[in-house]
CSV table of C-alpha atoms in Angstrom, one decimal:
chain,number,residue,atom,x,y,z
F,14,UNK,CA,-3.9,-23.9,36.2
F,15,UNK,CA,-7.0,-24.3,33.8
F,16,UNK,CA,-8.3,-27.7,33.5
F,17,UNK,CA,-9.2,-29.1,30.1
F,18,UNK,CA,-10.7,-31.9,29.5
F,19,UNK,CA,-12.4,-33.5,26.1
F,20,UNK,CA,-15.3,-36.3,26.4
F,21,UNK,CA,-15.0,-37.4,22.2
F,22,UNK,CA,-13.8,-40.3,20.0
F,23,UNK,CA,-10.2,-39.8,18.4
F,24,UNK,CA,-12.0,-40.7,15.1
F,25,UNK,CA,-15.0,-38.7,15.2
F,26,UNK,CA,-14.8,-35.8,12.8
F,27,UNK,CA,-16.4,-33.9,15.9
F,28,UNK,CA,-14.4,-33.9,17.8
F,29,UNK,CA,-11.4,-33.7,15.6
F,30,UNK,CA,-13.0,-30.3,15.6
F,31,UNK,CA,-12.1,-29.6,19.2
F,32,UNK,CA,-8.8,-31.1,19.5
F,33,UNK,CA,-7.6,-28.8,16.1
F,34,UNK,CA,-8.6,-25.9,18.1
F,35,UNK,CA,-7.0,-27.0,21.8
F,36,UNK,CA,-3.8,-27.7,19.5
F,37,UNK,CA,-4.1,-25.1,17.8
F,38,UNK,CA,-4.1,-23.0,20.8
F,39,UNK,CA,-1.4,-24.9,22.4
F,40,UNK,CA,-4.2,-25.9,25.3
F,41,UNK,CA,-3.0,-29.0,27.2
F,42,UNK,CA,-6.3,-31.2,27.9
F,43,UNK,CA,-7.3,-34.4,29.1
F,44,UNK,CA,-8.8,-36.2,25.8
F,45,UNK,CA,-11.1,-39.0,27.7
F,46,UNK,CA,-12.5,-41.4,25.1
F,47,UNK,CA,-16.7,-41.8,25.2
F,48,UNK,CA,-17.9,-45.6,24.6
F,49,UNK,CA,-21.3,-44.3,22.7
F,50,UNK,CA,-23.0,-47.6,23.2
F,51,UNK,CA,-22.9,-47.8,27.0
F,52,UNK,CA,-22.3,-43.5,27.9
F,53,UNK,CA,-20.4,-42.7,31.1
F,54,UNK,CA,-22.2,-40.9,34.0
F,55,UNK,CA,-19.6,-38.0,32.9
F,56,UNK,CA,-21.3,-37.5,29.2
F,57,UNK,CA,-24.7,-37.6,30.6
F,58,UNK,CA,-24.8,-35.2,33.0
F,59,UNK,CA,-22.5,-32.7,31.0
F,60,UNK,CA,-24.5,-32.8,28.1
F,61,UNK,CA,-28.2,-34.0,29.4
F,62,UNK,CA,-29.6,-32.3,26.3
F,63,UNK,CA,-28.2,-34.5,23.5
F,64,UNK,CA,-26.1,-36.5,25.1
F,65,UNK,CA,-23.7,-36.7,22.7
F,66,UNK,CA,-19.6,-35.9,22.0
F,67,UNK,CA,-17.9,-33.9,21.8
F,68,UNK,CA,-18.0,-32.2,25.5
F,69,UNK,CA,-15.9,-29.8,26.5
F,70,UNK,CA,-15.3,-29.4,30.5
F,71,UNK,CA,-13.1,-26.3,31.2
F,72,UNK,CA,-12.8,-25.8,35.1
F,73,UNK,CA,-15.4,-28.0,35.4
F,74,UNK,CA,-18.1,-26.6,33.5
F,75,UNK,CA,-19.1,-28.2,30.4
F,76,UNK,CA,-19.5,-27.0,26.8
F,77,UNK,CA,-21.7,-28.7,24.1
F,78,UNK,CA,-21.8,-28.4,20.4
F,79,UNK,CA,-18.4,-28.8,18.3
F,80,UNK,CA,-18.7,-25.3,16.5
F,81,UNK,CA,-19.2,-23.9,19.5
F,82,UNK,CA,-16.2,-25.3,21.3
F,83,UNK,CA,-14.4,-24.0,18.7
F,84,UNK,CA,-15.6,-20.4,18.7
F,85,UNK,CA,-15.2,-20.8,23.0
F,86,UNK,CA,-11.6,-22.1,23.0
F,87,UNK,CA,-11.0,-19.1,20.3
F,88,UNK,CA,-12.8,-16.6,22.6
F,89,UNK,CA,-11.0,-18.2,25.9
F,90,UNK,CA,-7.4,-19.0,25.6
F,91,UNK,CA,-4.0,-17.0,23.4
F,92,UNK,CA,-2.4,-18.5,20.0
F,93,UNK,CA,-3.6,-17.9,16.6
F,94,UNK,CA,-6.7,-16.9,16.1
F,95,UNK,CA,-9.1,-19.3,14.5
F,96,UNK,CA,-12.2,-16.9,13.3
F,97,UNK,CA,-11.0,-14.2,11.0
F,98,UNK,CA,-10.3,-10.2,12.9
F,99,UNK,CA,-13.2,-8.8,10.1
F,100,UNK,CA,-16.7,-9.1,11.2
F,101,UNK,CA,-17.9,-9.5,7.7
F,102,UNK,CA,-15.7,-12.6,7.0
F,103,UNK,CA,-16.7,-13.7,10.4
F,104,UNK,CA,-20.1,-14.1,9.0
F,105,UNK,CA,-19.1,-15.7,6.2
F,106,UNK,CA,-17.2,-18.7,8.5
F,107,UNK,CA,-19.9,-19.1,10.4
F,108,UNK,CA,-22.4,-19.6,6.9
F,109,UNK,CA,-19.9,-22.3,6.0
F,110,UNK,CA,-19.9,-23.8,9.3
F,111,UNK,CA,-23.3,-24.2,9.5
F,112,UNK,CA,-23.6,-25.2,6.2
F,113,UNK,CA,-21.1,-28.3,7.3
F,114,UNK,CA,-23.1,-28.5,10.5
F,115,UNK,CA,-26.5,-29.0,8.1
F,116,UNK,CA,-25.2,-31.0,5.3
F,117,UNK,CA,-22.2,-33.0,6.3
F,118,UNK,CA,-24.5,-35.8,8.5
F,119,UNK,CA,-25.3,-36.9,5.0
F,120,UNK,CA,-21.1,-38.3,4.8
F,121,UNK,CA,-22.0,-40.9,7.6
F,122,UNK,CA,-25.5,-41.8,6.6
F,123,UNK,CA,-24.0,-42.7,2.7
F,124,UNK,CA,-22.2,-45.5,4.1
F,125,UNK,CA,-23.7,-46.3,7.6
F,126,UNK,CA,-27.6,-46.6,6.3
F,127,UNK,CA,-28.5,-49.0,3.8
F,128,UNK,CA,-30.9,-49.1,0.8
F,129,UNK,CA,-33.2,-46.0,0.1
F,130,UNK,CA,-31.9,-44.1,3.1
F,131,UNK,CA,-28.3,-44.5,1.8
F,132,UNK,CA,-28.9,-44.0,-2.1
F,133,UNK,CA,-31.1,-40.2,-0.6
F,134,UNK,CA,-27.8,-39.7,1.6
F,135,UNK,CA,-25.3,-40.2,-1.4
F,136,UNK,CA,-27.5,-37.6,-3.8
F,137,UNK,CA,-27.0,-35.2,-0.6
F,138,UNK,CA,-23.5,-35.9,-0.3
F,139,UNK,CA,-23.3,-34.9,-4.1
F,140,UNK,CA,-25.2,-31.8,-3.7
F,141,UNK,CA,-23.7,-31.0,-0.8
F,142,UNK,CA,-20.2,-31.0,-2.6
F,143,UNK,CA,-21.6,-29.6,-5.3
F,144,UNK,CA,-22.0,-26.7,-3.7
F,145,UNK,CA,-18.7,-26.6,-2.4
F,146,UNK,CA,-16.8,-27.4,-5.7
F,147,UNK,CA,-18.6,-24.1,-7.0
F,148,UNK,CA,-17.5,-21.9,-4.0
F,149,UNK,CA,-13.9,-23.3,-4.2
F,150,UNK,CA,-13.6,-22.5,-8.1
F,151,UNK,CA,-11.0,-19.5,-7.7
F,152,UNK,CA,-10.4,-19.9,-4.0
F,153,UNK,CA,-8.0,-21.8,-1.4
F,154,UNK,CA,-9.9,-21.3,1.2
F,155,UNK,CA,-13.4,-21.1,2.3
F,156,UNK,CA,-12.8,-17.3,3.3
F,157,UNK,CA,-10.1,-15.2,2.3
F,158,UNK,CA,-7.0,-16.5,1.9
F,159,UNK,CA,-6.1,-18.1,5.2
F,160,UNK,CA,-7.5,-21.2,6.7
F,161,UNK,CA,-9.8,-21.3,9.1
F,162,UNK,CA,-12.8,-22.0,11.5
F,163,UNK,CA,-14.9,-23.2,7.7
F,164,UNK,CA,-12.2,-25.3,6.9
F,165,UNK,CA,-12.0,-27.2,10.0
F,166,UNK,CA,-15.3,-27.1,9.8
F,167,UNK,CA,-15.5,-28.9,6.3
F,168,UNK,CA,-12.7,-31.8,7.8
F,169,UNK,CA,-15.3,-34.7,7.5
F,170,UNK,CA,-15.2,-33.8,3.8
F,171,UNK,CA,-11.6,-33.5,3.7
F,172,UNK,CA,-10.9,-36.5,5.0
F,173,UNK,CA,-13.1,-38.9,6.6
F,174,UNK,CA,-15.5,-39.0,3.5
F,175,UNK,CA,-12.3,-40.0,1.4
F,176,UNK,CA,-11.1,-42.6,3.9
F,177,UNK,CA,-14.6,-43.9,4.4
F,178,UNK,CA,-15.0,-44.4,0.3
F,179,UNK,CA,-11.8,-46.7,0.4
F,180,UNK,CA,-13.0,-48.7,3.8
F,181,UNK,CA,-16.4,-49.1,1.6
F,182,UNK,CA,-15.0,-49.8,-1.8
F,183,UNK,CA,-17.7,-47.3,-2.7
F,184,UNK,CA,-17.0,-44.0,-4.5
F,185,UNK,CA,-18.9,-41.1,-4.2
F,186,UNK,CA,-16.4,-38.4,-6.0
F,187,UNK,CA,-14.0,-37.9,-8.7
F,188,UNK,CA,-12.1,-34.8,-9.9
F,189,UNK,CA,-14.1,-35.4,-13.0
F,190,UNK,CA,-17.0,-34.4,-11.2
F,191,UNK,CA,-15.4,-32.1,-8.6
F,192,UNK,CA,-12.3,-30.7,-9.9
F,193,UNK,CA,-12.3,-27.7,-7.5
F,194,UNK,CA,-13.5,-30.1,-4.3
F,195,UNK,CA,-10.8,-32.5,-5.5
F,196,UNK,CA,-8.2,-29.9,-5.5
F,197,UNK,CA,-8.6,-28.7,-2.7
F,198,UNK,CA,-9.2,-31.9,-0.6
F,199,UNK,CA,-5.9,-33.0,-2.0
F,200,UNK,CA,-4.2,-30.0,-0.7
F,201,UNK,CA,-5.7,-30.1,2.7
F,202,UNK,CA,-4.9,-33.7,3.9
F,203,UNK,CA,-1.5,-33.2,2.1
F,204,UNK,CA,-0.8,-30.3,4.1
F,205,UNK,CA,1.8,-30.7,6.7
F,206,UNK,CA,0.6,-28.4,9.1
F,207,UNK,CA,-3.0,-29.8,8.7
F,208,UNK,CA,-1.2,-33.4,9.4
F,209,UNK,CA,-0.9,-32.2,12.7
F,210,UNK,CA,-4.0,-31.6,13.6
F,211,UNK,CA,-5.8,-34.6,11.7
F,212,UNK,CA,-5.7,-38.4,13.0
F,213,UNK,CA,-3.8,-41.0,10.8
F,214,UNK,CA,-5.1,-41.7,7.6
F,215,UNK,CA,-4.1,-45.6,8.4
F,216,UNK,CA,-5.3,-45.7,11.9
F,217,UNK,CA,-8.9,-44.3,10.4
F,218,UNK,CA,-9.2,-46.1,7.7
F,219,UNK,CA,-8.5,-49.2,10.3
F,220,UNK,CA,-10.8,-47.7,12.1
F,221,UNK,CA,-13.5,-47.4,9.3
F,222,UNK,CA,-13.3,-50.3,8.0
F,223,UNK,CA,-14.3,-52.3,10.4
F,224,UNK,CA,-17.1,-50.3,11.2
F,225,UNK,CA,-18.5,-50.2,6.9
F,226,UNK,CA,-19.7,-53.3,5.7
F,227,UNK,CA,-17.5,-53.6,2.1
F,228,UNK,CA,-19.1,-53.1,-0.6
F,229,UNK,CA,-20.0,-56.9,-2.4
F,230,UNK,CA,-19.7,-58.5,1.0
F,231,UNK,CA,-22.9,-61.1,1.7
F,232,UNK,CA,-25.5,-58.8,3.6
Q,6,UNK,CA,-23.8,6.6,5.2
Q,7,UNK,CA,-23.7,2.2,5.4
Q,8,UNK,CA,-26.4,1.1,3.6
Q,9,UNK,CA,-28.8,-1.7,5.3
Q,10,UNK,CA,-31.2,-3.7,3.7
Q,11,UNK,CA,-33.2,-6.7,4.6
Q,12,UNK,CA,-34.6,-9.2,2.2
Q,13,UNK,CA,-37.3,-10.8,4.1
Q,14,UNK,CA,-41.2,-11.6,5.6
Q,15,UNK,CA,-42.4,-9.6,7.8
Q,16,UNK,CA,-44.2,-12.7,9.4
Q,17,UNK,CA,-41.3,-14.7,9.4
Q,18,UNK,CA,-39.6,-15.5,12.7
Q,19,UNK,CA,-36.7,-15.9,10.9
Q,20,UNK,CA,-37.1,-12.5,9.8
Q,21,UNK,CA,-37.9,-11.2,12.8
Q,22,UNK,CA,-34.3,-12.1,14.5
Q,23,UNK,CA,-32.8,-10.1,12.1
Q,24,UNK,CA,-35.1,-6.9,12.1
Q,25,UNK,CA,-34.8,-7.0,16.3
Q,26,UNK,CA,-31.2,-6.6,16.4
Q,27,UNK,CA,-31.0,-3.8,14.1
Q,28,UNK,CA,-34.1,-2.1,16.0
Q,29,UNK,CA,-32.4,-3.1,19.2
Q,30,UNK,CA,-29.0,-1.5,17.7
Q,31,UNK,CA,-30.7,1.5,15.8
Q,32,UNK,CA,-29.6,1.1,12.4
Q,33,UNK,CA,-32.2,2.2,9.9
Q,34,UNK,CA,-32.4,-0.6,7.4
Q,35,UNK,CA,-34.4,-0.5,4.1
Q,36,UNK,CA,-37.2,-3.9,4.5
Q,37,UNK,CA,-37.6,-5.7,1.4
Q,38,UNK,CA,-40.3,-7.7,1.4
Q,39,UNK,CA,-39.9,-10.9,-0.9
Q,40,UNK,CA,-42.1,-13.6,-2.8
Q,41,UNK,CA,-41.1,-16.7,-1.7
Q,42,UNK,CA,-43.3,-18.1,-4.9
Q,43,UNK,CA,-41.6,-15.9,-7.2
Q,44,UNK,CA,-37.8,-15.1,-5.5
Q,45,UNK,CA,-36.4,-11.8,-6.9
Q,46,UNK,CA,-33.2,-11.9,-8.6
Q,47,UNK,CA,-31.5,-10.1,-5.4
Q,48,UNK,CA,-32.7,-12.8,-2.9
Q,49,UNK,CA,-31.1,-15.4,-5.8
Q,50,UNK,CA,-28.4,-13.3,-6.3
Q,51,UNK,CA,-27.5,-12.6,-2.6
Q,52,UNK,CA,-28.8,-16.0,-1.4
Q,53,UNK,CA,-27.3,-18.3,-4.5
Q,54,UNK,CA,-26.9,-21.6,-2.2
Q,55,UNK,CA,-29.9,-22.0,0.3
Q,56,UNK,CA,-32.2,-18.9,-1.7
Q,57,UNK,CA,-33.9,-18.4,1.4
Q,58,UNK,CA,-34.9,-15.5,3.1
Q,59,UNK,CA,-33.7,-13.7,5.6
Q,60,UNK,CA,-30.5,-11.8,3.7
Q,61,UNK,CA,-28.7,-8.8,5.0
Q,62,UNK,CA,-27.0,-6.9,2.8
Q,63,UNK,CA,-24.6,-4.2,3.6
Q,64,UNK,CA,-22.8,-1.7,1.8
Q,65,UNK,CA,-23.9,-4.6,-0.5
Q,66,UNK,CA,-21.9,-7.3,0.9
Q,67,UNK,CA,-24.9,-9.8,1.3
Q,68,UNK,CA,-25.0,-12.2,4.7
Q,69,UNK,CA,-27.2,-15.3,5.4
Q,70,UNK,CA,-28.6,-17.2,8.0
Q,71,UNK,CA,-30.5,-15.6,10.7
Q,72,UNK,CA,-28.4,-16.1,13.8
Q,73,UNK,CA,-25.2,-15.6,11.7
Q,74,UNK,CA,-26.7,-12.0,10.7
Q,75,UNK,CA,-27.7,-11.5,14.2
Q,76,UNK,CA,-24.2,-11.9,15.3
Q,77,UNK,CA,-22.9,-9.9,12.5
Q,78,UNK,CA,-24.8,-7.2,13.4
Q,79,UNK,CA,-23.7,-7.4,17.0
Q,80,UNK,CA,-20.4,-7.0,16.5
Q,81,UNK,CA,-20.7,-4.7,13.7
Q,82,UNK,CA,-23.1,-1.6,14.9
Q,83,UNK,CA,-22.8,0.0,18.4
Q,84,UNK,CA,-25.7,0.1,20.6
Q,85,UNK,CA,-26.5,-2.4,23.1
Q,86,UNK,CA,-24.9,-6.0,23.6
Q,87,UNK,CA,-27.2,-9.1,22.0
Q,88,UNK,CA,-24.1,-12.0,23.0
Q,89,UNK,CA,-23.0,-12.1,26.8
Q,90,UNK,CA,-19.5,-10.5,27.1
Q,91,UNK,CA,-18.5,-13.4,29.0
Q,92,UNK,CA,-17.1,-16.8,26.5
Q,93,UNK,CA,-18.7,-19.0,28.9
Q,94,UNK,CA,-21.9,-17.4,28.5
Q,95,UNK,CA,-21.6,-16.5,24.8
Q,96,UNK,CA,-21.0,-20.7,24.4
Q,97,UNK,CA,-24.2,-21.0,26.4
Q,98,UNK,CA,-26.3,-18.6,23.8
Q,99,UNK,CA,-25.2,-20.2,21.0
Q,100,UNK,CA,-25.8,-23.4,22.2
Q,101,UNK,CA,-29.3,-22.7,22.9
Q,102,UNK,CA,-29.8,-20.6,19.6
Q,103,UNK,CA,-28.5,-24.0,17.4
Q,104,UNK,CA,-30.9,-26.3,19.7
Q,105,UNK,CA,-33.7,-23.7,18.6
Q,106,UNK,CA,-31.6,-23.7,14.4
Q,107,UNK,CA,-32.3,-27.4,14.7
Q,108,UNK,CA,-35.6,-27.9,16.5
Q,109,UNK,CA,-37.5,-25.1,15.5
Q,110,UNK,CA,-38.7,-25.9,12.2
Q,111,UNK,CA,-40.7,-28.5,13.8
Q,112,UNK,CA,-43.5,-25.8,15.0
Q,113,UNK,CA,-44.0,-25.0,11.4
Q,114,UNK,CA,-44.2,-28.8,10.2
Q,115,UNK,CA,-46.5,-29.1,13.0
Q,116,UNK,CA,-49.3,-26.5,11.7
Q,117,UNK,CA,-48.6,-26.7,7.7
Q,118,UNK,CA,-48.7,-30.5,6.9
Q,119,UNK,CA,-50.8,-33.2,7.0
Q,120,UNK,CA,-51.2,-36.8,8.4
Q,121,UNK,CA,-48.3,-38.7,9.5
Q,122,UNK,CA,-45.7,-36.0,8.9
Q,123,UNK,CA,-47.8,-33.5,10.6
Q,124,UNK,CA,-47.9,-36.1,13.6
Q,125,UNK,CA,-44.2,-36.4,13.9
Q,126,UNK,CA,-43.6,-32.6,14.3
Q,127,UNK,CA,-45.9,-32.2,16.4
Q,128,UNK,CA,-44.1,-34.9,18.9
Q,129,UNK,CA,-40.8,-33.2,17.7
Q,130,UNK,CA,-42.3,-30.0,19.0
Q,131,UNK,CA,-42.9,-31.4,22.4
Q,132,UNK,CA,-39.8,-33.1,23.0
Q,133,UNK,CA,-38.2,-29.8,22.3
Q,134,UNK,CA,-40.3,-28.0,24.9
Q,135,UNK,CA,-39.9,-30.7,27.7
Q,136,UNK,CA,-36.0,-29.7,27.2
Q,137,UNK,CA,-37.1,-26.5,27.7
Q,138,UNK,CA,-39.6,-26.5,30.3
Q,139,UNK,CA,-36.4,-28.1,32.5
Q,140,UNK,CA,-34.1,-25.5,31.6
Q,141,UNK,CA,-36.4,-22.7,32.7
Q,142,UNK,CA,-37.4,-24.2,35.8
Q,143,UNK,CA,-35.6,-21.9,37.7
Q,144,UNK,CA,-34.6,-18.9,35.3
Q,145,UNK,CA,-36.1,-16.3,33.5
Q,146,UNK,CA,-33.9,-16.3,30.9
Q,147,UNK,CA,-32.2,-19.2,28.9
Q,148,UNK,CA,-28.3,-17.3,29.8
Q,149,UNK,CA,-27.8,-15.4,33.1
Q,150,UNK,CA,-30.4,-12.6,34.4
Q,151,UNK,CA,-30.6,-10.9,30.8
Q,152,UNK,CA,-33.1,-11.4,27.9
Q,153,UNK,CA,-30.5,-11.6,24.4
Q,154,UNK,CA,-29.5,-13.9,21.6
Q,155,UNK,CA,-30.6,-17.3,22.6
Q,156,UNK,CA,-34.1,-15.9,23.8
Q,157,UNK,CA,-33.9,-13.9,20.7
Q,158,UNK,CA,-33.6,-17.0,18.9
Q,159,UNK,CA,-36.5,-18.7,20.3
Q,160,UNK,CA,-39.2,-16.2,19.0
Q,161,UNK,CA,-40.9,-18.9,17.6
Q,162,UNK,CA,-41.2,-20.9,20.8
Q,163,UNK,CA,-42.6,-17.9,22.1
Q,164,UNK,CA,-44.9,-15.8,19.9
Q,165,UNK,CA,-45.4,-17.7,16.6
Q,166,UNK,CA,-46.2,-20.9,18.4
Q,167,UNK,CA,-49.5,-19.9,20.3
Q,168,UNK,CA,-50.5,-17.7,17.4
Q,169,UNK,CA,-50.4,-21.1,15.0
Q,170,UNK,CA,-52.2,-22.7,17.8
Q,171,UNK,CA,-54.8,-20.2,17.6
Q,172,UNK,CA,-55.0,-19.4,13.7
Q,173,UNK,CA,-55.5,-23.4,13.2
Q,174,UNK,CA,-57.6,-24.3,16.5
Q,175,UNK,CA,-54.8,-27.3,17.2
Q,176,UNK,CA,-53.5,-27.0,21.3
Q,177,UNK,CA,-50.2,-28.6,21.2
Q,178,UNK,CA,-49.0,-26.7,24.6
Q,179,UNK,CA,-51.0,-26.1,28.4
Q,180,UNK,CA,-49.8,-24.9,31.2
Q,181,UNK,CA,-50.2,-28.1,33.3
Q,182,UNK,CA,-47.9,-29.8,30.1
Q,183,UNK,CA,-45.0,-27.2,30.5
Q,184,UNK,CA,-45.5,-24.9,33.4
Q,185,UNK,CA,-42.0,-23.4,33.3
Q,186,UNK,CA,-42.8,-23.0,29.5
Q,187,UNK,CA,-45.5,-21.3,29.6
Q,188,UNK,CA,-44.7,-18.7,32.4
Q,189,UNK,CA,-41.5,-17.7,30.2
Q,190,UNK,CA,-43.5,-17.5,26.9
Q,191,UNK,CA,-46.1,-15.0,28.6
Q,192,UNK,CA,-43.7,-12.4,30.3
Q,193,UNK,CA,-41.7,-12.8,27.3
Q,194,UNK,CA,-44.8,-11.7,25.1
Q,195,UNK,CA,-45.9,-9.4,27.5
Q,196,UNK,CA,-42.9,-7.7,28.0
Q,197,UNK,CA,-43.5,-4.1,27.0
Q,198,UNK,CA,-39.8,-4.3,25.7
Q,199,UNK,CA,-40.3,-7.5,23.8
Q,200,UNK,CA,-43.4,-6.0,21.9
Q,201,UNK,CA,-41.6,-3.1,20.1
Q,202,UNK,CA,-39.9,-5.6,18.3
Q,203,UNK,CA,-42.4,-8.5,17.6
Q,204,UNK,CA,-44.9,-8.3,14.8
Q,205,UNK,CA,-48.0,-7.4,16.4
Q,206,UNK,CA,-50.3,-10.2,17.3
Q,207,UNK,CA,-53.2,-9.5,15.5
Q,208,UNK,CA,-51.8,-8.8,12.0
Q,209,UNK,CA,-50.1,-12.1,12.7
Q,210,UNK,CA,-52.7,-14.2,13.5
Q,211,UNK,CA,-54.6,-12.6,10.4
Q,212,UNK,CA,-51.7,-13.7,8.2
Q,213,UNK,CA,-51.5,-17.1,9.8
Q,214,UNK,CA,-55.3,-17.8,9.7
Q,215,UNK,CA,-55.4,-17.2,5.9
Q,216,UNK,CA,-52.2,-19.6,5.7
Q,217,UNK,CA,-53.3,-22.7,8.4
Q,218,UNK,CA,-56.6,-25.2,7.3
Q,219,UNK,CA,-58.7,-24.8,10.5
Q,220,UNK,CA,-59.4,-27.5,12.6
Q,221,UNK,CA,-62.8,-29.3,11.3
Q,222,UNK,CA,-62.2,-27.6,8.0
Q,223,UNK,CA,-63.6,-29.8,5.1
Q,224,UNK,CA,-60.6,-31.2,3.7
C-alpha cells in the first residue's frame, strides 16, 4: 500500500494546498505537524534546499514545493482531476498559480511586518487583488467554469487574508473596492464542498490571533 | 495551419526557454521582437497583467510565463519529450525550474545595478550556485540521465551568466568556488546539441557589453 505522509501546519495556507488535493483524491496520509522554530531531522533532510513545509514523502521519497505537490498527487493517484483535460486552460492554471505563488507572500507580510515593510506589503496586497477583481469580473472561476488547481491556489486570499483582517482589527478590502474579489471570496468560503477541504474558520482565526498583534494594542 | 508567434528578445533567457522548445519540437513560429521601452499594443494586449515578455500566442490564444509556455508547448506539439514521463521526476523538474523562477533574477541584479543592491545579488547569486554545485556533485543532469526542462530552465545559470561576467569584467564564479558548477555549465555550453538552440556567444556578449558599465569605467 502507498504511503503518504505530509510534513505542514494545519493552518498554513501551504499546506492547505496539499491536503485539498490528498482529499480531493481520496489519498489517506499521515499529516505530521512541523514546529518551524525548532525543525525535525525529517524536514531537513527532505527538503535540504529550503527547508521549509509543506513536504510531501510518498514511499519515502520526498516532494517540495506546494504547487507542485499538487500537480504530483494529480499526476500520481485516481479521483477528479484537479488541472483542467485542455492544454491551453492548463496554461492558464498554471499563470494563476504562479501568480498566487509570486504575489500572495504579500497577505502574511501585511500583518506579520510592521511599519514601512507592512504599509509596501498592504499596497501589494491591493494590487495584487486588484488584479484579480478585474479577472473575476464575468467569471466564477479562475478558468472556465469549474474550480480548480488556480483556485486552490488563490485559498490564502479566500480565506486566511479575511480571517487574518478580523484577528488584526485591520481591513485591507471591501466590496466597495473589490466587488468582483468580494463576490467571489464570499462564495468560496461559503461553499460546502470547499468547507471540506478548508480548516475552521474559528479554529484559524484562534489560531491567528494569537499570532497578530491587534491593531491599537501597546507595541 | 496553427499559427505560432513569439513576442520576445532574442537575448533574453527568458526568451530563449520558449524559442528552444519549439525548435526542439519543430514548430515554425513567427519571432517578434519587442521594445521593452516602448511595449507594442500586442505584448499589452496579450500580456495585460505582468506586460512582460516572453508571450506565446497561438491560433491567437496568447500564454505567459516562460516555463508555463514551455509546458504548454510540451504537451501541445509532438516531437520529443521536454518533462520526464515519470510524476516523480516531472515533480523533480519543476521543482528545480521554480528554484531557478525564484533565484534567477538575481544574475541580472547582479550585473545591472549598483552599490548595495548590486552587492546583495551578487551574494544571492552565490547562495543559489552553492545549492547547485551540491546537487550536481554526482549528476550531469539536474533530473535522471537526460538534459530537459529544469536544465532548460537554468539557461541563465549556464550561458548568460559567464557572458555577463565577461561583457562587465566582474568574476562572481571559479572553478575552485563551484567545481561541480562549473563542469555542468561547460558541457552544457559545449554541447553541440545545446548550441543549436542558444543565441550564439558572440552576438551575445556584443549585446551585453553595450548594455553592462565595465569594470573601472568612469562612473
Amino acid at each position: 500500500m502507498a504511503e503518504v505522509k505530509l510534513l505542514g501546519l494545519w493552518y498554513s495556507p501551504y499546506s492547505n494546498r496539499v491536503e485539498w488535493a490528498l482529499k480531493l483524491k481520496g489519498v489517506e496520509y499521515e499529516f505530521i505537524e512541523q514546529d518551524l522554530q525548532n525543525k525535525s531531522p525529517l524536514l531537513l533532510e527532505s527538503n535540504p534546499i529550503h527547508k521549509k513545509i509543506p513536504v510531501l514523502i510518498h514511499n519515502g521519497k520526498p516532494i517540495c514545493e506546494s504547487t507542485v505537490i499538487v500537480e504530483y498527487i494529480d499526476e500520481t493517484f485516481e479521483g477528479p482531476p484537479i488541472l483542467p483535460k485542455d492544454p491551453y486552460d492548463r496554461a492558464i492554471a498554471r499563470f494563476w498559480a504562479k501568480f498566487f505563488a509570486e504575489k500572495g507572500p504579500a497577505v502574511g507580510r501585511s500583518f506579520f511586518l510592521k511599519g514601512e515593510a507592512q504599509e509596501k506589503a498592504k499596497e501589494e496586497v491591493y494590487e495584487m487583488l486588484k488584479v484579480v477583481d478585474n479577472e473575476l469580473k464575468d467569471k466564477k472561476f479562475f478558468v472556465g467554469d469549474k474550480f480548480g488547481f488556480a483556485d486552490i491556489a488563490a485559498n490564502a486570499a479566500a480565506l486566511w487574508l479575511g480571517v487574518l483582517e478580523e484577528a488584526s482589527g485591520v481591513v485591507l478590502v471591501t466590496s466597495e473596492m473589490l466587488p468582483n474579489f468580494c463576490a467571489w471570496r464570499d462564495q468560496y468560503i461559503n461553499c460546502s464542498e470547499n468547507k471540506k477541504y478548508l480548516p475552521l474558520r474559528d479554529e484559524l482565526l484562534a489560531k491567528l490571533k494569537a499570532r497578530v498583534q491587534p491593531a491599537g494594542a501597546p507595541k
